[in-house]
PDB file of C-alpha atoms in Angstrom:
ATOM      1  CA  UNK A 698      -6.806  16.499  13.731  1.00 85.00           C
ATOM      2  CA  UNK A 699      -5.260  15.438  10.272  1.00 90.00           C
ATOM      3  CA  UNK A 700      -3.778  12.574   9.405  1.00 90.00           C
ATOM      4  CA  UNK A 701      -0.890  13.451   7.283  1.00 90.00           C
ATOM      5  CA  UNK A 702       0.020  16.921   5.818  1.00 88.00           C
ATOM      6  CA  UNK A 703      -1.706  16.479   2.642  1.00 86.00           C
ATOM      7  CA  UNK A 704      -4.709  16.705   4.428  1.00 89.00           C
ATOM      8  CA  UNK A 705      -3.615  19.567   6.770  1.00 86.00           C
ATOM      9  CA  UNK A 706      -3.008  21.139   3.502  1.00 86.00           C
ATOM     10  CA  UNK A 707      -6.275  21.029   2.320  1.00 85.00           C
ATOM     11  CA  UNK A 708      -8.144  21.995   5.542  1.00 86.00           C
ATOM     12  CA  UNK A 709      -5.516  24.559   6.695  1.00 79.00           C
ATOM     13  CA  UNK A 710      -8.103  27.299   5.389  1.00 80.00           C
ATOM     14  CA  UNK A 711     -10.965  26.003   7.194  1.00 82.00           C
ATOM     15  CA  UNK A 712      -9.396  25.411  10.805  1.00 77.00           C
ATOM     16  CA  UNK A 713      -8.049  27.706  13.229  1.00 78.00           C
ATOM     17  CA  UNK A 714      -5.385  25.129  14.051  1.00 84.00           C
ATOM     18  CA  UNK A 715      -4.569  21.939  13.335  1.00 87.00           C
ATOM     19  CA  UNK A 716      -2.843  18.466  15.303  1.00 89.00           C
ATOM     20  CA  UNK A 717      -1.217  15.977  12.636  1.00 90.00           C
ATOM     21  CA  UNK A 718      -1.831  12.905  14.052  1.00 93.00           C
ATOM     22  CA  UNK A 719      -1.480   9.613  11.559  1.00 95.00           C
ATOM     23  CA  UNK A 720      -3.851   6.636  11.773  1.00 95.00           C
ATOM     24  CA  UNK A 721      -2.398   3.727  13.502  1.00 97.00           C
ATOM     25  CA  UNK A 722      -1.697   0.587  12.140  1.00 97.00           C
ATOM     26  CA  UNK A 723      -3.706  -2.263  13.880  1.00 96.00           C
ATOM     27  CA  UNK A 724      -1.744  -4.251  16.275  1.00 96.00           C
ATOM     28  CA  UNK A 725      -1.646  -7.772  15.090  1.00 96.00           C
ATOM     29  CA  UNK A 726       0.317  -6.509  11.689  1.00 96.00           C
ATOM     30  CA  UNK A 727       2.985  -6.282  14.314  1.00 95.00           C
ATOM     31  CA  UNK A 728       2.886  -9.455  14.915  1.00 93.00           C
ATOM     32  CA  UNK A 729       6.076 -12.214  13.851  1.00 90.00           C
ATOM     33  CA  UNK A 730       5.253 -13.955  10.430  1.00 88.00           C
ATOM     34  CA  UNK A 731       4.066 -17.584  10.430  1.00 81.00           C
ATOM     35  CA  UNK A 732       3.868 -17.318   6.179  1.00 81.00           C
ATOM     36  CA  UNK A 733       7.128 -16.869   4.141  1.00 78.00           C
ATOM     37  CA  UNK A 734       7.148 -16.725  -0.470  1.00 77.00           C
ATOM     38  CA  UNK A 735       8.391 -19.977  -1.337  1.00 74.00           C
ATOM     39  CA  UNK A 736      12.215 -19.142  -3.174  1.00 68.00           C
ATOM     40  CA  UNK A 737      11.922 -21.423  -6.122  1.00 69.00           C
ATOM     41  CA  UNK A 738       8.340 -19.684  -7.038  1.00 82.00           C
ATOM     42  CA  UNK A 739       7.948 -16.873  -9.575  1.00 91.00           C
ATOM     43  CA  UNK A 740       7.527 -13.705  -7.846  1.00 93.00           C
ATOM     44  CA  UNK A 741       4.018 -12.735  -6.581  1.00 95.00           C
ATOM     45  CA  UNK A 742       2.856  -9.178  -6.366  1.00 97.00           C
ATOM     46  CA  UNK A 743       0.109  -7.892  -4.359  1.00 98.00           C
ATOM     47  CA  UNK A 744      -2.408  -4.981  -4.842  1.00 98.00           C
ATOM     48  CA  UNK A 745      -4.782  -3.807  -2.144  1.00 98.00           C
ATOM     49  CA  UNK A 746      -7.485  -1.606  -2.281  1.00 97.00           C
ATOM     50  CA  UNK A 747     -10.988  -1.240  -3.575  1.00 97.00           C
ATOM     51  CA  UNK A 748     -11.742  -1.480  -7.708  1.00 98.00           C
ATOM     52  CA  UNK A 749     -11.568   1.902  -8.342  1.00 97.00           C
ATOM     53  CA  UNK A 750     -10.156   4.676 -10.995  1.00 97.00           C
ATOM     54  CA  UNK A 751      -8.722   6.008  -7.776  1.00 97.00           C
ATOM     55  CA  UNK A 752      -6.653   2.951  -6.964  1.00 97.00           C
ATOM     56  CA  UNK A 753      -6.285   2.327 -10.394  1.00 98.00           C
ATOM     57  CA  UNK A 754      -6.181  -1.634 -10.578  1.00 98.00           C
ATOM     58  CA  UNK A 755      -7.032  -1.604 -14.176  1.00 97.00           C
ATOM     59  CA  UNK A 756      -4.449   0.560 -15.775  1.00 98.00           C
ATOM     60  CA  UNK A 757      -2.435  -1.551 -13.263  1.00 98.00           C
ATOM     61  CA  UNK A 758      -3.417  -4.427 -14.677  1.00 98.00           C
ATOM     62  CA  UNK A 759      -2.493  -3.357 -18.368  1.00 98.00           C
ATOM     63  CA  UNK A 760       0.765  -2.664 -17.289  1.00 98.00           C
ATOM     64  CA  UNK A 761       1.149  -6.537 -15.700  1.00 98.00           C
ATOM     65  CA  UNK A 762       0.051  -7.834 -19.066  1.00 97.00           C
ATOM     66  CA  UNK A 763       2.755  -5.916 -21.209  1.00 96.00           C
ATOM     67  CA  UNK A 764       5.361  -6.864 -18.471  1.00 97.00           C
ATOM     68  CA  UNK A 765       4.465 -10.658 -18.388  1.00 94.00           C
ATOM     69  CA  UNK A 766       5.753 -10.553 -22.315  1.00 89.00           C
ATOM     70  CA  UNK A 767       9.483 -10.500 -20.831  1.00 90.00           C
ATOM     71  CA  UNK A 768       8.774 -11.268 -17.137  1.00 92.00           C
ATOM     72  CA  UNK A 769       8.056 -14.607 -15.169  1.00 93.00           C
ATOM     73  CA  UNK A 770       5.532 -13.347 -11.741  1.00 95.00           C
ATOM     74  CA  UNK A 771       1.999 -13.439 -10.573  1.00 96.00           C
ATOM     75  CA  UNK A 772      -0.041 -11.344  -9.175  1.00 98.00           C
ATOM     76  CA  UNK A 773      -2.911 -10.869  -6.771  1.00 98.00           C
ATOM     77  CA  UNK A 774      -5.487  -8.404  -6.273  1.00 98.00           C
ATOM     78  CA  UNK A 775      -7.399  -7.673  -3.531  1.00 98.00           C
ATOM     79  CA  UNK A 776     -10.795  -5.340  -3.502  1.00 97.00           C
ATOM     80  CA  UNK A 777     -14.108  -5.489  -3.563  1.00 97.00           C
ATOM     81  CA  UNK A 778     -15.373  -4.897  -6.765  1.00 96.00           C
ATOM     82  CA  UNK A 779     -19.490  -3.490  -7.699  1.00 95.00           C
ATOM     83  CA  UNK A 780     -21.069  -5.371 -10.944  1.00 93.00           C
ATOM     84  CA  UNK A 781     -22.767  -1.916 -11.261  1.00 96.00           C
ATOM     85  CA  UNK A 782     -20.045   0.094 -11.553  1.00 97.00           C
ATOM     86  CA  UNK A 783     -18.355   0.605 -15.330  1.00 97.00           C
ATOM     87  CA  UNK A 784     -14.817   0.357 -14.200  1.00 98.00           C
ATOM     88  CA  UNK A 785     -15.197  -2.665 -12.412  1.00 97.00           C
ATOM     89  CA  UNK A 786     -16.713  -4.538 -15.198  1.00 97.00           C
ATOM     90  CA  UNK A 787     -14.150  -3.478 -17.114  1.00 98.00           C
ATOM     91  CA  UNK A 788     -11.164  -4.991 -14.542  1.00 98.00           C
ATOM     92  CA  UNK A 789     -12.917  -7.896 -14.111  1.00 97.00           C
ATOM     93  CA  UNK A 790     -13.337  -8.638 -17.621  1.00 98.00           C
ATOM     94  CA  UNK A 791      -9.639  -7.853 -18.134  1.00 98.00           C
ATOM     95  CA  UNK A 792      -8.487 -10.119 -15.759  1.00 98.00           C
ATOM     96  CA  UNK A 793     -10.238 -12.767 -17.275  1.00 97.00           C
ATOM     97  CA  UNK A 794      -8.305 -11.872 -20.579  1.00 97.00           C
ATOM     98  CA  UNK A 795      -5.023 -11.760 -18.804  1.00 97.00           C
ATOM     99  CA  UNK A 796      -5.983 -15.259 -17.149  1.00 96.00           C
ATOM    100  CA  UNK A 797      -6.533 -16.841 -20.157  1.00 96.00           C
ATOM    101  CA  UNK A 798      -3.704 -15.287 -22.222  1.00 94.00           C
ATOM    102  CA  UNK A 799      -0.912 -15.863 -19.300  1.00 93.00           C
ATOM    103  CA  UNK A 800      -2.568 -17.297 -16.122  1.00 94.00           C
ATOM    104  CA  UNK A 801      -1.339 -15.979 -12.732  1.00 95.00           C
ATOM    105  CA  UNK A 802      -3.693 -13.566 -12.173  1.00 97.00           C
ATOM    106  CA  UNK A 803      -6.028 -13.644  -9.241  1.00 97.00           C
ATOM    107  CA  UNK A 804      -8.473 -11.601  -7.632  1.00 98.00           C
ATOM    108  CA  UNK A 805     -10.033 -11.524  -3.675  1.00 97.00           C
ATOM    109  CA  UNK A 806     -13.086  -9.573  -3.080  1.00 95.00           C
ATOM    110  CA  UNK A 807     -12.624  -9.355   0.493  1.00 92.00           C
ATOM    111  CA  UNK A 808     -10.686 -10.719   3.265  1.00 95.00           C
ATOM    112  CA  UNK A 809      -9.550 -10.424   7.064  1.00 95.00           C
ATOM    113  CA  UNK A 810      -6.700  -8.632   8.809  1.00 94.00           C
ATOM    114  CA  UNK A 811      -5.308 -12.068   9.621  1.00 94.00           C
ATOM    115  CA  UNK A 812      -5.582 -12.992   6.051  1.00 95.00           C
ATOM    116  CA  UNK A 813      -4.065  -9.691   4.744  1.00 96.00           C
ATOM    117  CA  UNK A 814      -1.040 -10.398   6.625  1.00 96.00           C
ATOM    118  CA  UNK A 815      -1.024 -13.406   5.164  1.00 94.00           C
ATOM    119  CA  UNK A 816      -1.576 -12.443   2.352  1.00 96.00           C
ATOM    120  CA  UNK A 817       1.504  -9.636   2.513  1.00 96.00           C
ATOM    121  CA  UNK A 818       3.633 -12.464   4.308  1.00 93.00           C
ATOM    122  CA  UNK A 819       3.341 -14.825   1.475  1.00 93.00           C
ATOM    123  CA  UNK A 820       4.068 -12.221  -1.320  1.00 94.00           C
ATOM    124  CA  UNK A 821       7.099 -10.627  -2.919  1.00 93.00           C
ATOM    125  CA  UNK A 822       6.000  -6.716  -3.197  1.00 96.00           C
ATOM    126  CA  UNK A 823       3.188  -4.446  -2.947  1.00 98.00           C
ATOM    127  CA  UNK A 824       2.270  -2.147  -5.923  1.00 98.00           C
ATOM    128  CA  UNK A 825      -0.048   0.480  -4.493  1.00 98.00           C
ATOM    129  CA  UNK A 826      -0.078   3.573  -7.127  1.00 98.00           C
ATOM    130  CA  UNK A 827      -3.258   5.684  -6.339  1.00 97.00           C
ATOM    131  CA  UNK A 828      -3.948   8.250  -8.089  1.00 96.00           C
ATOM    132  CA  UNK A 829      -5.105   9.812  -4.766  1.00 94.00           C
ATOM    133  CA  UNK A 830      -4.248   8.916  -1.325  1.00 93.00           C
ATOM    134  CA  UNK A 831      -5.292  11.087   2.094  1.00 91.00           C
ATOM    135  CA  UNK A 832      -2.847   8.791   4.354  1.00 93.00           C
ATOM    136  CA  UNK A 833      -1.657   4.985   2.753  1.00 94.00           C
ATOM    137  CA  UNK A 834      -2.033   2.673   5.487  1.00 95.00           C
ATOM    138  CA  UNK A 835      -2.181  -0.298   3.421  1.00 96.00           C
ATOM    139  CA  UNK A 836       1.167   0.912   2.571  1.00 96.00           C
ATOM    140  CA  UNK A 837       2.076   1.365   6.034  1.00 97.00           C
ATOM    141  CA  UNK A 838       0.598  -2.120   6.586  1.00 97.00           C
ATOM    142  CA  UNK A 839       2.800  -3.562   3.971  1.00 97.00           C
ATOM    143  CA  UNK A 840       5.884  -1.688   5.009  1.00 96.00           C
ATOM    144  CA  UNK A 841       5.258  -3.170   8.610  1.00 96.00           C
ATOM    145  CA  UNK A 842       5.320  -6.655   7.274  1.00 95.00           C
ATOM    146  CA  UNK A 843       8.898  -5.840   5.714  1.00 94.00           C
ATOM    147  CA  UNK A 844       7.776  -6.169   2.313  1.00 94.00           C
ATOM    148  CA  UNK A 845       9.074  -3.891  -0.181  1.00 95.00           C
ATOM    149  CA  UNK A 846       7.027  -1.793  -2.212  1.00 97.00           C
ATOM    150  CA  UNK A 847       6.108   0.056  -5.510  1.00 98.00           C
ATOM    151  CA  UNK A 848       4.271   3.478  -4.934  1.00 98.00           C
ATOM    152  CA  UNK A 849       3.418   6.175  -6.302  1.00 97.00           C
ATOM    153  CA  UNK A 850       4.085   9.715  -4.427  1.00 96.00           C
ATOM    154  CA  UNK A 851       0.953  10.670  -3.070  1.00 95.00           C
ATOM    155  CA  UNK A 852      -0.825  11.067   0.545  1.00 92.00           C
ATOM    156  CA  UNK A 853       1.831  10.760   3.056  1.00 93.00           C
ATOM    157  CA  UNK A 854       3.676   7.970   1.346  1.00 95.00           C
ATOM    158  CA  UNK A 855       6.695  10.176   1.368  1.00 93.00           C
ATOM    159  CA  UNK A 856       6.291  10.508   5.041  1.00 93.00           C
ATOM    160  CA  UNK A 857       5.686   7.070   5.888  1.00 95.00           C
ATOM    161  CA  UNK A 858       8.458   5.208   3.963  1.00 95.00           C
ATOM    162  CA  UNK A 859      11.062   7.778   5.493  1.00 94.00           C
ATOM    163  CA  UNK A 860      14.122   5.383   6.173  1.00 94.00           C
ATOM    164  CA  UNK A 861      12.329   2.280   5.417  1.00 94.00           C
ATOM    165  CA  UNK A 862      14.473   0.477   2.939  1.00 91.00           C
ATOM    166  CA  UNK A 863      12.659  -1.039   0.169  1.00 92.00           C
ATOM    167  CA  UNK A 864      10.736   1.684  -1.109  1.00 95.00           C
ATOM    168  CA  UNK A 865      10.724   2.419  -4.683  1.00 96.00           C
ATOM    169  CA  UNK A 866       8.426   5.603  -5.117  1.00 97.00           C
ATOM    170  CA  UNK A 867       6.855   7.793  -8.072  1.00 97.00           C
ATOM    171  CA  UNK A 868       5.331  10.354  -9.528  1.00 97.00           C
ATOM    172  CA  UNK A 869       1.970   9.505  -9.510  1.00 94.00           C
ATOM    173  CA  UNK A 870       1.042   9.203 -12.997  1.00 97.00           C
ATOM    174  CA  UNK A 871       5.002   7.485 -14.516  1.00 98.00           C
ATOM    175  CA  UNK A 872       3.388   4.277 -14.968  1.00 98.00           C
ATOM    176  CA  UNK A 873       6.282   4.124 -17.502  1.00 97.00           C
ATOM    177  CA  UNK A 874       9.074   3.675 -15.021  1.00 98.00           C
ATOM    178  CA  UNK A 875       7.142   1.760 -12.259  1.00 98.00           C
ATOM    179  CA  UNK A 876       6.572  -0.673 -15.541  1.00 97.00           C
ATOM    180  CA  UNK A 877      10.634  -0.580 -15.300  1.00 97.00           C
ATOM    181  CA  UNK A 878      11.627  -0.638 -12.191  1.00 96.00           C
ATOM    182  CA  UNK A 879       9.287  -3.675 -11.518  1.00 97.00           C
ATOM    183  CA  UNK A 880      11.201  -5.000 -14.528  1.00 96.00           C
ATOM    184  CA  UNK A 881      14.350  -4.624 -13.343  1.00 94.00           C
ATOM    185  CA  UNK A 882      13.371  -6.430 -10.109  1.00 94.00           C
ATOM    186  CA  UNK A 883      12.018  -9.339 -11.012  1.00 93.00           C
ATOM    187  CA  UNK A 884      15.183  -9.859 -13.679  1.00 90.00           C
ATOM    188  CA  UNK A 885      18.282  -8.989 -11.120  1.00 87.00           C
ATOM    189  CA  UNK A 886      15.869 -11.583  -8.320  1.00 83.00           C
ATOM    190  CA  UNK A 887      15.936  -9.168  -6.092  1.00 77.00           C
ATOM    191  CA  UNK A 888      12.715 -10.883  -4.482  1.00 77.00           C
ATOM    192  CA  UNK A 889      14.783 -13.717  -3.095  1.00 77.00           C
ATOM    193  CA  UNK A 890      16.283 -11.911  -0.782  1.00 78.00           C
ATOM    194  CA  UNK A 891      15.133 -13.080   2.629  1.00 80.00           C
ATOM    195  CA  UNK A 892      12.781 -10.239   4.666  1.00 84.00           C
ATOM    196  CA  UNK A 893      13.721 -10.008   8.048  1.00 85.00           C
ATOM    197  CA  UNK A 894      11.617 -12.314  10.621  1.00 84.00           C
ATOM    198  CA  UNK A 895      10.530  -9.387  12.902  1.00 86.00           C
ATOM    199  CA  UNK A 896       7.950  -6.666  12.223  1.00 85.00           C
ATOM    200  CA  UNK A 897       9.500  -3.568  10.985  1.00 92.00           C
ATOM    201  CA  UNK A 898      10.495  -1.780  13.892  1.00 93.00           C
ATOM    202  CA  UNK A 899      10.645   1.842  12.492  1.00 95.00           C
ATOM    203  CA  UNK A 900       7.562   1.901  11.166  1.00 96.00           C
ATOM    204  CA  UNK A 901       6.265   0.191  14.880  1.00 95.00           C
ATOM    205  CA  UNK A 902       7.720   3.154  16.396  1.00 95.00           C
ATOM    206  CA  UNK A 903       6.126   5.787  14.509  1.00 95.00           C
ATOM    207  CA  UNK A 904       2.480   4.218  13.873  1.00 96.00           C
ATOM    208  CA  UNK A 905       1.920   1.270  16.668  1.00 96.00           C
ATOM    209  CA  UNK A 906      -1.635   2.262  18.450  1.00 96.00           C
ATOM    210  CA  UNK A 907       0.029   3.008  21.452  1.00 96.00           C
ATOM    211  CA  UNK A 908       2.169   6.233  20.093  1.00 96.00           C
ATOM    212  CA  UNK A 909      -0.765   7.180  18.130  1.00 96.00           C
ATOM    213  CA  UNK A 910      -2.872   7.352  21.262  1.00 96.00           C
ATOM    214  CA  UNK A 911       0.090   8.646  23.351  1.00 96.00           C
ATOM    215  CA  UNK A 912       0.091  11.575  20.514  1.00 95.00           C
ATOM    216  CA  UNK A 913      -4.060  11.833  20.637  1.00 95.00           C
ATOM    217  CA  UNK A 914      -3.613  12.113  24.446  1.00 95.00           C
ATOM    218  CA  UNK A 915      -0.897  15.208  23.868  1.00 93.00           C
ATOM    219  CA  UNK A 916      -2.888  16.875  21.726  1.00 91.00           C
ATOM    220  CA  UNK A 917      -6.717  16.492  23.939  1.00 91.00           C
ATOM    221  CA  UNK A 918      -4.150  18.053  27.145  1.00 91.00           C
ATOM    222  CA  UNK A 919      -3.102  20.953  24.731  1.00 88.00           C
ATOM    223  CA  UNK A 920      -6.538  21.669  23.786  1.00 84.00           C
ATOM    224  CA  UNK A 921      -7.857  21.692  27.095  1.00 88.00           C
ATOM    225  CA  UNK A 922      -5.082  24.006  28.255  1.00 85.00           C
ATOM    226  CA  UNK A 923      -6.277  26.382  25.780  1.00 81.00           C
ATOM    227  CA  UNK A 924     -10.003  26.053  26.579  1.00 77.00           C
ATOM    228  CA  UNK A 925      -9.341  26.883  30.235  1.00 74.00           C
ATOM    229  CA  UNK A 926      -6.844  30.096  29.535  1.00 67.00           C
TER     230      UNK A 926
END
């Protein structure tokens, strides 16, 4: 069983056959908001994911700082960090630079799925460029909270944010036109748009746990089928 075809692509040598079957998002981010952004409020972005070069929160971080020269937003960042690893102490450093040169910057080490969704309820977009993704359900999570998002084109983000408005993907290393398209965002206030009060019923119908077990279930009957011929 893979989870999205990148992954079938990279096993498709090593298994006779293969079921694509994507992870499920957990139930409760399907769940009405109780948290809205607050209109008069500078924009606040989100980032989820462990401190990694993988998830790339520092070069992330760069780019915030050289946008906050012409652009009014905050951001937060959420991901456990290691004070052993070198790229850690490097973001964490930085973000104490970018805290005391513009303020607005603010990092979570860990929290719940209840406060995620708060988290994602309360905030104006998710920017979630990995360098390397094998599915994106933080990005599904995000995308089931209506909240428009900033990716870049890896895993099956393609896949996922298939007629899902509010999607702005790309290639995975064009830092230079995420840096504008976040730009041009935040300037034409297109984060005061309201987000619809419901969860995002596309991605619900695609990714809910009950269609991913109903497609689990599909693919355990065709398996057996095959055992017993």
């Amino acid at each position: 069983i893979t989870i999205s075809p990148y992954v079938e692509q990279v096993v498709a040598t090593l298994a006779r056959e293969t079921w694509l079957i994507p992870n499920a998002i957990r139930p409760q981010f399907f769940l009405p908001p109780t948290v809205f952004p607050r209109a008069m409020e500078a924009p606040r972005l989100i980032n989820v994911g462990v401190i990694s070069p993988i998830k790339r929160q520092l070069e992330l971080l760069e780019l915030f700082m050289r946008l906050r020269a012409t652009s009014e937003f905050n951001v937060t960042f959420v991901g456990k960090t290691d004070r052993h690893d070198a790229y850690s102490c490097k973001f964490v450093d930085l973000l104490h630079k970018a805290n005391t040169l513009h303020g607005g910057f603010d990092h979570i080490n860990s929290v719940s799925a209840e406060n995620l969704i708060g988290l994602f309820d309360a905030s104006d977009a998710l920017v979630h460029f990995s360098h390397e993704e094998s599915f994106g359900l933080i990005f599904a999570e995000a995308l089931a909270r209506n909240l428009p998002v900033f990716a870049s084109d890896v895993g099956a983000i393609r896949e996922i944010s298939e007629d899902v408005p509010n999607c702005q993907i790309f290639e995975r290393n064009d830092f230079e036109r995420l840096a504008s398209a976040i730009r041009r965002w935040i300037h034409a206030r297109e984060y005061v748009v309201p987000r619809p009060n419901t969860p995002n019923t596309v991605v619900e119908s695609r990714y809910s746990p009950h269609t991913v077990a109903g497609m689990h279930l599909e693919a355990y009957q065709e398996i057996l089928r095959n055992f017993r011929q």
